[in-house]
XYZ file of C-alpha atoms in Angstrom:
510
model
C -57.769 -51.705 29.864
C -61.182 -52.930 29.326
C -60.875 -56.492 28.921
C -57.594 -58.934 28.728
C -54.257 -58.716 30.512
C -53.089 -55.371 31.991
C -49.063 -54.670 31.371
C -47.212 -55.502 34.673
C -45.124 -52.377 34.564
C -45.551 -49.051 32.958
C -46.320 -48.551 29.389
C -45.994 -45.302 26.453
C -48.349 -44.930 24.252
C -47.521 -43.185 20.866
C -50.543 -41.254 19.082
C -50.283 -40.169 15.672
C -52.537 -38.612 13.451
C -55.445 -39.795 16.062
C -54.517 -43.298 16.340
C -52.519 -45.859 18.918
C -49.189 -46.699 16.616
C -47.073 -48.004 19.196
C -47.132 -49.594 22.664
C -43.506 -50.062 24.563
C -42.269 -50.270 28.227
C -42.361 -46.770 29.360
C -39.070 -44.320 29.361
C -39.929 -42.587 32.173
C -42.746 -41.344 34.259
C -43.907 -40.031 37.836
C -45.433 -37.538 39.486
C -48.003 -35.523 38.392
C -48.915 -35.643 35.054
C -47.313 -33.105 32.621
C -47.509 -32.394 29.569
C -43.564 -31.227 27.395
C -42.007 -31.782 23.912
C -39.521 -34.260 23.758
C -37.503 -35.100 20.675
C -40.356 -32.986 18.326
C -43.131 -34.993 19.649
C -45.562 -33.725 22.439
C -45.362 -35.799 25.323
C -47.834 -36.081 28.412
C -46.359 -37.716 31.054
C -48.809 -39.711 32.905
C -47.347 -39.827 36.449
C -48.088 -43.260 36.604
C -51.612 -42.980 36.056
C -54.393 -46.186 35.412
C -54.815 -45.446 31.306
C -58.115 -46.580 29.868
C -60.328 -46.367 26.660
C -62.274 -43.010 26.215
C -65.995 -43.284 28.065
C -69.015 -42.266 25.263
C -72.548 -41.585 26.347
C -74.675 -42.596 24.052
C -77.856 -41.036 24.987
C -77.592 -37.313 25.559
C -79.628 -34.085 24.379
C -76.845 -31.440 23.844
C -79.327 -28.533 23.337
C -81.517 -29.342 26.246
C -78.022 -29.673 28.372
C -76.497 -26.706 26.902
C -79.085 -24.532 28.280
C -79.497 -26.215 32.045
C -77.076 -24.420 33.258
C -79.303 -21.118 32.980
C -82.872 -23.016 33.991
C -84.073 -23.003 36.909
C -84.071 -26.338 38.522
C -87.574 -27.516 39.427
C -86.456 -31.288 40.427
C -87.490 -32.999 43.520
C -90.596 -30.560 43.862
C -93.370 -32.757 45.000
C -96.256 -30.413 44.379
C -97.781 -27.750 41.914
C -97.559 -25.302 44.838
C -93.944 -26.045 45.655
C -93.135 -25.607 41.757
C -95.227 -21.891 41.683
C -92.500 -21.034 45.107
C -89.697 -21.891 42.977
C -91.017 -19.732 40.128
C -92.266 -16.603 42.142
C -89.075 -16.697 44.151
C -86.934 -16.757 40.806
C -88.582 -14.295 39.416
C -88.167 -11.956 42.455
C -84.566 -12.630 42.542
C -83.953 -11.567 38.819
C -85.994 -8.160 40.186
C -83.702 -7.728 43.213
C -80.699 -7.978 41.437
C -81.464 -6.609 38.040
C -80.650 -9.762 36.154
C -82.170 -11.608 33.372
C -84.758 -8.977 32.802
C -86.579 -9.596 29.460
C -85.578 -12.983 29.276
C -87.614 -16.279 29.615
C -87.958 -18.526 32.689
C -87.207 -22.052 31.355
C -87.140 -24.833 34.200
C -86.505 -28.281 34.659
C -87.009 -31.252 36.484
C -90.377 -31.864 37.812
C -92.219 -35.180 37.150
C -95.834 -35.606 36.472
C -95.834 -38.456 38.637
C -94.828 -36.766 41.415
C -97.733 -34.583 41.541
C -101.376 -35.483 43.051
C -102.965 -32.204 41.373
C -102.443 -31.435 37.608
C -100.081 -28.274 36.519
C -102.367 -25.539 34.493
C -101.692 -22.909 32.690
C -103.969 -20.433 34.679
C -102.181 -21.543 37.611
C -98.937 -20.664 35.868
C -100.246 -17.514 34.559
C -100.767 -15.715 38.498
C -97.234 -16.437 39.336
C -95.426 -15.562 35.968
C -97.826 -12.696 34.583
C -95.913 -11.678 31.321
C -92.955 -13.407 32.092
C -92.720 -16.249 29.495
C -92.044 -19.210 30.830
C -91.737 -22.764 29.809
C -91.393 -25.574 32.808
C -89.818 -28.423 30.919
C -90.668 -32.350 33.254
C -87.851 -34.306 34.058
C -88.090 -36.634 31.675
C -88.051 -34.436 28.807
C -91.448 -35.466 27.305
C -93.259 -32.425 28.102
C -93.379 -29.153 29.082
C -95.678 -26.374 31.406
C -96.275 -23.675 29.466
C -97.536 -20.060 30.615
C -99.920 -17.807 28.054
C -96.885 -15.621 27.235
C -94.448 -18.298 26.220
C -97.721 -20.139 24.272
C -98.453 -17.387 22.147
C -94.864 -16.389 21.411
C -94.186 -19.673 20.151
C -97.592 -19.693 18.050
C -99.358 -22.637 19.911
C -103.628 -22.156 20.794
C -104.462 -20.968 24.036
C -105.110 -24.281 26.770
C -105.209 -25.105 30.398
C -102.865 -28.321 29.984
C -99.474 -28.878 29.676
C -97.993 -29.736 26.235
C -96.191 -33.161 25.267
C -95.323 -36.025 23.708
C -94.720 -35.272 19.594
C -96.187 -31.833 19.932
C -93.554 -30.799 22.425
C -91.100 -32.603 20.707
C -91.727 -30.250 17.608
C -91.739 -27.191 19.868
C -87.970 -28.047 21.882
C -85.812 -26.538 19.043
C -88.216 -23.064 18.878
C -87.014 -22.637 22.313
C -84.610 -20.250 21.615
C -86.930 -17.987 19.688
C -87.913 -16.964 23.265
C -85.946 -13.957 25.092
C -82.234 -14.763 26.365
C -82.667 -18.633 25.283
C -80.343 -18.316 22.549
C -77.444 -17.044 24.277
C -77.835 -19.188 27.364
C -77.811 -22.030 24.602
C -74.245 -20.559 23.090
C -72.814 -20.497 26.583
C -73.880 -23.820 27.778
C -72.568 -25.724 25.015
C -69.180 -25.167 25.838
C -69.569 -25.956 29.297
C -70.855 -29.034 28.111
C -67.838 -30.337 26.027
C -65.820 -29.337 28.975
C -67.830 -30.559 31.733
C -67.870 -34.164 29.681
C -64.116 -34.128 29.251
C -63.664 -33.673 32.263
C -65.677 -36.643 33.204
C -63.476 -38.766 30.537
C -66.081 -38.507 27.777
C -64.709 -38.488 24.375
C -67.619 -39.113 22.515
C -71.617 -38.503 22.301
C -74.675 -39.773 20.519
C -76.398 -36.800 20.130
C -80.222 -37.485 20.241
C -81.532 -33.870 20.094
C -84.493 -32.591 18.130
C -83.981 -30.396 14.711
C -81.180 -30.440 12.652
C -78.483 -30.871 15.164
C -75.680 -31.707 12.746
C -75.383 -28.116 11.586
C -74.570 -26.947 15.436
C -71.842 -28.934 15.512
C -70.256 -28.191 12.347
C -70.273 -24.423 13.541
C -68.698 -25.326 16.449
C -65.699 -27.010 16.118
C -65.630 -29.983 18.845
C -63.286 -30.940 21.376
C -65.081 -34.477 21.274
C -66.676 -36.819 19.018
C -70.626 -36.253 18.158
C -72.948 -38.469 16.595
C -76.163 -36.680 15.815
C -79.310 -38.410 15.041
C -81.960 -37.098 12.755
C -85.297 -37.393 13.426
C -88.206 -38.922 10.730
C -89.115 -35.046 9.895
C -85.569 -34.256 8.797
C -84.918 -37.712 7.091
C -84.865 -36.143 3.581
C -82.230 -33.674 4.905
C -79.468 -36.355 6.255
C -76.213 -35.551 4.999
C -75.212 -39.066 4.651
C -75.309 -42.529 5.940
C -74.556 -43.555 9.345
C -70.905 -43.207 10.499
C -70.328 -40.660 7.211
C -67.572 -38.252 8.273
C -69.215 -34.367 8.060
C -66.534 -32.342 8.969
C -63.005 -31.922 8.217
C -61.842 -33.162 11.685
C -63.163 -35.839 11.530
C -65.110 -35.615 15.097
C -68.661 -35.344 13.706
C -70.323 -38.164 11.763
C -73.459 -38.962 11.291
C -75.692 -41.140 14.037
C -79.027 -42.960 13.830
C -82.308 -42.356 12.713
C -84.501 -41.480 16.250
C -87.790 -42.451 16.250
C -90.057 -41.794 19.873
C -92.493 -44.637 19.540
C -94.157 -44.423 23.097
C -93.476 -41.437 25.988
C -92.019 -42.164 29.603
C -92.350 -43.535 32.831
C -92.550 -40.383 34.520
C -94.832 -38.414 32.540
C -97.496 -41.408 32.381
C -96.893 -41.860 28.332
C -94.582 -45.122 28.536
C -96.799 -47.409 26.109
C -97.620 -50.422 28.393
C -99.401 -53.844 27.937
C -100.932 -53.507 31.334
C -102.818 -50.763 32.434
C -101.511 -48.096 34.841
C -102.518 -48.700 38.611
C -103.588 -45.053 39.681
C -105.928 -44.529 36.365
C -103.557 -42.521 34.465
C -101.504 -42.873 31.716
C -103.418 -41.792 28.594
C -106.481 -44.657 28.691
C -104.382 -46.077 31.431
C -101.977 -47.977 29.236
C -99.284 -44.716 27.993
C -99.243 -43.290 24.671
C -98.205 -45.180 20.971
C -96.689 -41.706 19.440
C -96.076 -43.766 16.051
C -97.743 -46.563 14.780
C -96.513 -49.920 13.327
C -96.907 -49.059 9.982
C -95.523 -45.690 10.169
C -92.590 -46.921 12.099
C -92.327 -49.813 9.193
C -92.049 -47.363 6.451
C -90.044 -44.774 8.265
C -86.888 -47.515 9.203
C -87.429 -48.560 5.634
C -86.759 -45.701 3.863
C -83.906 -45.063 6.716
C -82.151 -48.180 5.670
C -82.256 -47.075 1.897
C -80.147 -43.842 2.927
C -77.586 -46.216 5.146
C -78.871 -45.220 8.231
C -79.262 -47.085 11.230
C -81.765 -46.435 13.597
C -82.523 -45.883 17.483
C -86.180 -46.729 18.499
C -87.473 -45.082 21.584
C -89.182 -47.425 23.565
C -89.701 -47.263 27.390
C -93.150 -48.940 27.712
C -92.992 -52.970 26.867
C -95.908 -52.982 24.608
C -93.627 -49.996 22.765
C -90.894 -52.706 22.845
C -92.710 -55.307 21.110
C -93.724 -52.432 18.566
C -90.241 -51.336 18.004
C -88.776 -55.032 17.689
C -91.605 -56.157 15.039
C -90.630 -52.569 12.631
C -86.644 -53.486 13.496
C -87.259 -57.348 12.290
C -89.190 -56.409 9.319
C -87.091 -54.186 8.274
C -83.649 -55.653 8.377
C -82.388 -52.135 9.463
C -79.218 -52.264 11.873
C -80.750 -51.017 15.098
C -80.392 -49.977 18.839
C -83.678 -49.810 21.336
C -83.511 -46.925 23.224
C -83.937 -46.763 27.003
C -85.331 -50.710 26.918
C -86.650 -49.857 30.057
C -89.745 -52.983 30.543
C -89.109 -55.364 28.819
C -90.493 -59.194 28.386
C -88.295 -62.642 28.809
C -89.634 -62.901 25.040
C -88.414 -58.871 24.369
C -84.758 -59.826 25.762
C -84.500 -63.022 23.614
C -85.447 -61.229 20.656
C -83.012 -58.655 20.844
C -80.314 -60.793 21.299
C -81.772 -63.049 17.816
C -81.709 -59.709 15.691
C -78.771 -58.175 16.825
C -80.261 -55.043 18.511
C -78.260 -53.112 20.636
C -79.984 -52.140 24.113
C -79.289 -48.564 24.901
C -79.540 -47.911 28.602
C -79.280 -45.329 30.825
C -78.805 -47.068 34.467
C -79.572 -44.213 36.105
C -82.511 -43.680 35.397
C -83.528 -46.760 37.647
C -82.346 -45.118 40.338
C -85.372 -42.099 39.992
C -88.054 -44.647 38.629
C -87.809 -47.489 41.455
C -90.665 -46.165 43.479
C -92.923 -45.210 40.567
C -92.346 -48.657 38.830
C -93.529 -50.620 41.758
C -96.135 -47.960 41.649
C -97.834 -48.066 38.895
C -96.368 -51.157 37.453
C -97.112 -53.346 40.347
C -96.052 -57.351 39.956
C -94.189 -56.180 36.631
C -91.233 -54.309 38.427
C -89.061 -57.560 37.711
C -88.970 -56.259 34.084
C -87.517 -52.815 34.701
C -83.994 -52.040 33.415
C -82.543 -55.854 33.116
C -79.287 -55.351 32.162
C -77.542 -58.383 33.460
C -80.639 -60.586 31.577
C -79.479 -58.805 28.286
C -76.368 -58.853 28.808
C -76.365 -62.743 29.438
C -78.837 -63.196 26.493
C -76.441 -61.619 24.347
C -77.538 -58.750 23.368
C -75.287 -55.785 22.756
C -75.242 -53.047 25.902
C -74.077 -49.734 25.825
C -74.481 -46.800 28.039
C -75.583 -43.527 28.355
C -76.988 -40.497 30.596
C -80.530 -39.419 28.551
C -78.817 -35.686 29.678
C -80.068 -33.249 31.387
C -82.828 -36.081 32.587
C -79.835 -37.745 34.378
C -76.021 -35.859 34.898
C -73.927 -37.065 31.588
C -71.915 -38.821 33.930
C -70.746 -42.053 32.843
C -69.248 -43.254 36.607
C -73.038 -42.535 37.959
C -74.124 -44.499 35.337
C -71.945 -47.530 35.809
C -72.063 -47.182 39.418
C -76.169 -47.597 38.755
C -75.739 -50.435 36.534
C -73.216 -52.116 39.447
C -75.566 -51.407 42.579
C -79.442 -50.860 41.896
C -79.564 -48.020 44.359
C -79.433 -44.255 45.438
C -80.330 -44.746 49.077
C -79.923 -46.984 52.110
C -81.653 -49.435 50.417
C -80.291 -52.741 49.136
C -79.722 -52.783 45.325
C -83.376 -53.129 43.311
C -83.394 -56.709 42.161
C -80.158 -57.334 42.283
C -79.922 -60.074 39.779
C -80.191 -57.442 37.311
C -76.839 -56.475 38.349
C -73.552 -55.636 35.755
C -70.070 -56.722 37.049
C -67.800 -53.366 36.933
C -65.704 -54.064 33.799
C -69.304 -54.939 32.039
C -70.051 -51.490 32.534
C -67.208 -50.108 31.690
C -67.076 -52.356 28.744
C -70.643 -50.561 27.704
C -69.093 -47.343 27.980
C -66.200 -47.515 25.825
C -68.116 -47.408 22.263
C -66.765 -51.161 21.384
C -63.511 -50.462 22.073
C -62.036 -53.448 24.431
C -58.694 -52.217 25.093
C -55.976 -49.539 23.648
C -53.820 -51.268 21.091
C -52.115 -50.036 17.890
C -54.456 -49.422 15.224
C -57.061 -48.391 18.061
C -58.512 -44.550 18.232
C -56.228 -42.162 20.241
C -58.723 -41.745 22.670
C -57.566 -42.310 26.458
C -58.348 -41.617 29.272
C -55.721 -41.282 32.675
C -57.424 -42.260 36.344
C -56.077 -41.337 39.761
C -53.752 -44.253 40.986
C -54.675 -42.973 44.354
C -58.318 -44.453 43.344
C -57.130 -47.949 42.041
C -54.020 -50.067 41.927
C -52.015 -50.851 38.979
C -54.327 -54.083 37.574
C -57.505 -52.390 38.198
C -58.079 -54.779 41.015
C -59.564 -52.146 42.894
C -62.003 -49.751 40.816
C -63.020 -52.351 38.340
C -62.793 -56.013 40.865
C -65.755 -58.207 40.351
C -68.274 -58.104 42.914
C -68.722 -61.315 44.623
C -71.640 -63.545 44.363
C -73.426 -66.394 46.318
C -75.884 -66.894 48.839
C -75.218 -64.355 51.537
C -77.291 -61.636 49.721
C -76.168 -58.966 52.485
C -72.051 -59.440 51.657
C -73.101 -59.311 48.101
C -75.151 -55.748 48.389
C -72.394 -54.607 50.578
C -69.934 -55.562 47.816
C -71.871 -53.762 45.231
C -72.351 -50.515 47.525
C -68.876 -50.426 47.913
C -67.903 -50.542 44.125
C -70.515 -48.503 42.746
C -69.207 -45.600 45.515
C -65.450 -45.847 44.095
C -66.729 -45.577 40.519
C -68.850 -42.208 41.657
C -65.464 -41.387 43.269
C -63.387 -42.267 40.371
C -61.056 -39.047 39.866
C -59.769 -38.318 36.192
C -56.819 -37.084 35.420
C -56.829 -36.039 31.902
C -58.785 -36.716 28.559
C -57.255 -37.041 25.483
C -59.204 -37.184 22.252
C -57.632 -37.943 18.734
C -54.362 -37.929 20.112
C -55.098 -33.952 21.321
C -55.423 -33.645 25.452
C -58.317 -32.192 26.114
C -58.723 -31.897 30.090
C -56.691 -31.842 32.271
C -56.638 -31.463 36.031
């Protein structure tokens, strides 16, 4: 359960048609979880196991994750030299062995800010030659093109890197390169898997193009909300929350709009300038304008959509929040990252929905105090939301962070990856307030409630959750406190799941 009194003794749970019809003291039970037929019904046996609501993310990029699994992973390279190693020495491989001959070199993971000397493409050129190859930053806001992959995908010759709306236009052309098409076919059911696995049962799908015609052809295992983006907005098949296919596990998500870039690629829109100079005339880039953004959430609200407004930088915030207002259009802000005490009360006033992705904190600590000195207070402030009253839900931004919703509550629970103590810590969510962002809305499983569950170890927890999900203490002694917090946020990274079930239908098992 989520929130409200967990059954003192075992429980069944009957699932028709995708929904909870029935809760009753359990008939029997034990051991490892099975799954039979018993009387003409299916029956999994849970063994005992802590049941809970299905996890969503609601941030993810399903074609950029789809294909990760074949890129080569560029992260935590510090340097354009140490970027070139990784590229010459993947390209030497695929000539040793034979493999992946033809095909394009797509990478991931590097961030601008990382690097003291600019990427080029002449630079990229001498280590890739014909090779095309596209080096896609971290953060998903723009990528390092060679000469090959430029001219295959019809872009002007350049020394620079290409990003913000222009890459953003490019992403779903990728697979008119070599091999990118069939990585992409492979990788997206490793993703559906991968999820369910993790106790996902649902995504907000917030990749470029028309990405509501992928999943129609390919039958999901979980629930998908795709967004469509302000080029496509003719095109939407219907209104937000519209059923599109027959299963009923695809309907239609938000309206995405990118109003400013990110953190890590200098292109968050900011009110303050950027300390080391960069940053697009220092202060990030405003991809769409106040007007524009006005008329595009508009018209979205005439077709019944709702909408999800990128906004990292808090000068993008205030941007966002003045279109949202004027508007009247239902809305969620996107990654919320800086935000203003005015920002956070405003939010909670109109009813928008702060979508976060806690992890991301945990890569964007040292650059925030970088290049947003005296400011850093106003990264990621979940628990000031959350108090304010705004609405909080969670997701991964995937492939920039794992889709991994136990990293990302674990994130939200204790501010750090390290040895350090959690990054204002004030900021904070109690366990259950995570989880309780995680679950799509839904607060506990109850008749009349999706079908969607999902069974934890018991090893992990204890039958009330008083383990996995306890509150972490607070007061004065700010060392017991981060020690507290450490200590939850490494059970929920440790948290072991047993099986998914989606729509009544188990879908992982392990």
């Amino acid at each position: 359960m989520v929130s409200g009194q967990v059954p003192a003794r075992p429980v069944d749970l009957r699932i028709r048609d995708g929904v909870i019809t029935e809760i009753a003291a359990a008939r029997r039970g034990g051991g490892e979880p099975s799954l039979s037929r018993l009387g003409g019904e299916e029956v999994l046996d849970g063994g005992g196991a802590i049941a809970i609501p299905g996890l969503w993310d609601q941030h993810v990029h399903s074609g950029q994750l789809a294909q990760a699994h074949a890129r080569l992973d560029t992260s935590g390279a510090g340097s354009v030299g140490v970027i070139l190693e990784l590229v010459r020495a993947e390209l030497a491989e695929r000539r040793e062995w034979g493999t992946g001959m033809g095909h394009a070199l797509i990478g991931f993971g590097h961030r601008l800010v990382d690097l003291a000397v600019a990427p080029t493409v002449p630079a990229l050129d001498g280590s890739t030659g014909t090779v095309p190859t596209v080096l896609i930053g971290g953060d998903a806001h723009h990528a390092w093109l060679n000469s090959q992959a430029l001219q295959m995908l019809g872009l002007p010759p350049r020394d620079g890197i290409v990003a913000e709306e222009e890459w953003f236009e490019l992403v779903p052309r990728l697979t008119e390169l070599p091999g990118v098409a069939e990585a992409d076919a492979t990788g997206a059911a490793m993703l559906q898997r991968q999820a369910l696995q993790r106790g996902v049962v649902g995504v907000t799908d917030m990749e470029w193009g028309r990405i509501w015609e992928d999943w129609l052809a390919r039958s999901p295992r979980l629930r998908v909300r795709p967004a469509v983006y302000p080029a496509d907005l003719e095109a939407t098949p219907g209104p937000t929350g519209a059923v599109l296919d027959t299963g009923g596990m695809v309907e239609m998500g938000p309206l995405k709009v990118i109003v400013d870039g990110a953190l890590g690629s200098h292109s968050a829109y900011t009110r303050h300038t950027y300390t080391d100079g960069h940053g697009y005339s220092g202060r990030g880039v405003l991809s769409v304008g106040p007007e524009q953004l006005t008329e595009v959430l508009g018209r979205a609200r005439e077709l019944g959509l709702t909408a999800a407004v990128h906004a990292i930088g808090d000068a993008a915030a205030q941007v966002g929040l003045d279109a949202i207002e004027a508007t009247g259009i239902a809305a969620r802000l996107e990654h919320a990252q800086m935000l203003t005490d005015v920002d956070v009360a405003r939010m909670a006033r109109l009813g928008v929905v702060a979508s976060v992705q806690p992890a991301h904190l945990l890569d964007d600590r040292d650059a925030t105090e970088e290049l947003w000195p005296g400011r850093a207070d106003q990264a990621f402030r979940l628990r000031d939301l959350f108090d304010a009253g705004a609405g909080l839900v969670l997701g991964s931004d995937a492939p920039v962070a794992p889709l991994d919703p136990w990293l990302a509550m674990a994130a939200a629970v204790h501010r750090s990856a390290d040895e350090r103590e959690g990054w204002f810590p004030a900021q904070q969510l109690q366990p259950r307030e995570a989880l309780a962002a995680s679950t799509d809305g839904v607060v506990a499983l109850e008749p009349g409630g999706r079908g969607d569950v999902v069974l934890l170890d018991e090893g992990h927890t204890s039958a009330d959750l008083s383990d996995l999900f306890a509150d972490v203490p607070s007061g004065a002694d700010g060392l017991m406190v981060d020690t507290a917090a450490r200590e939850s946020a490494h059970r929920l990274r440790e948290a072991e799941v047993l099986a998914t079930v989606v729509a009544g239908r188990l879908e992982s098992q392990r």
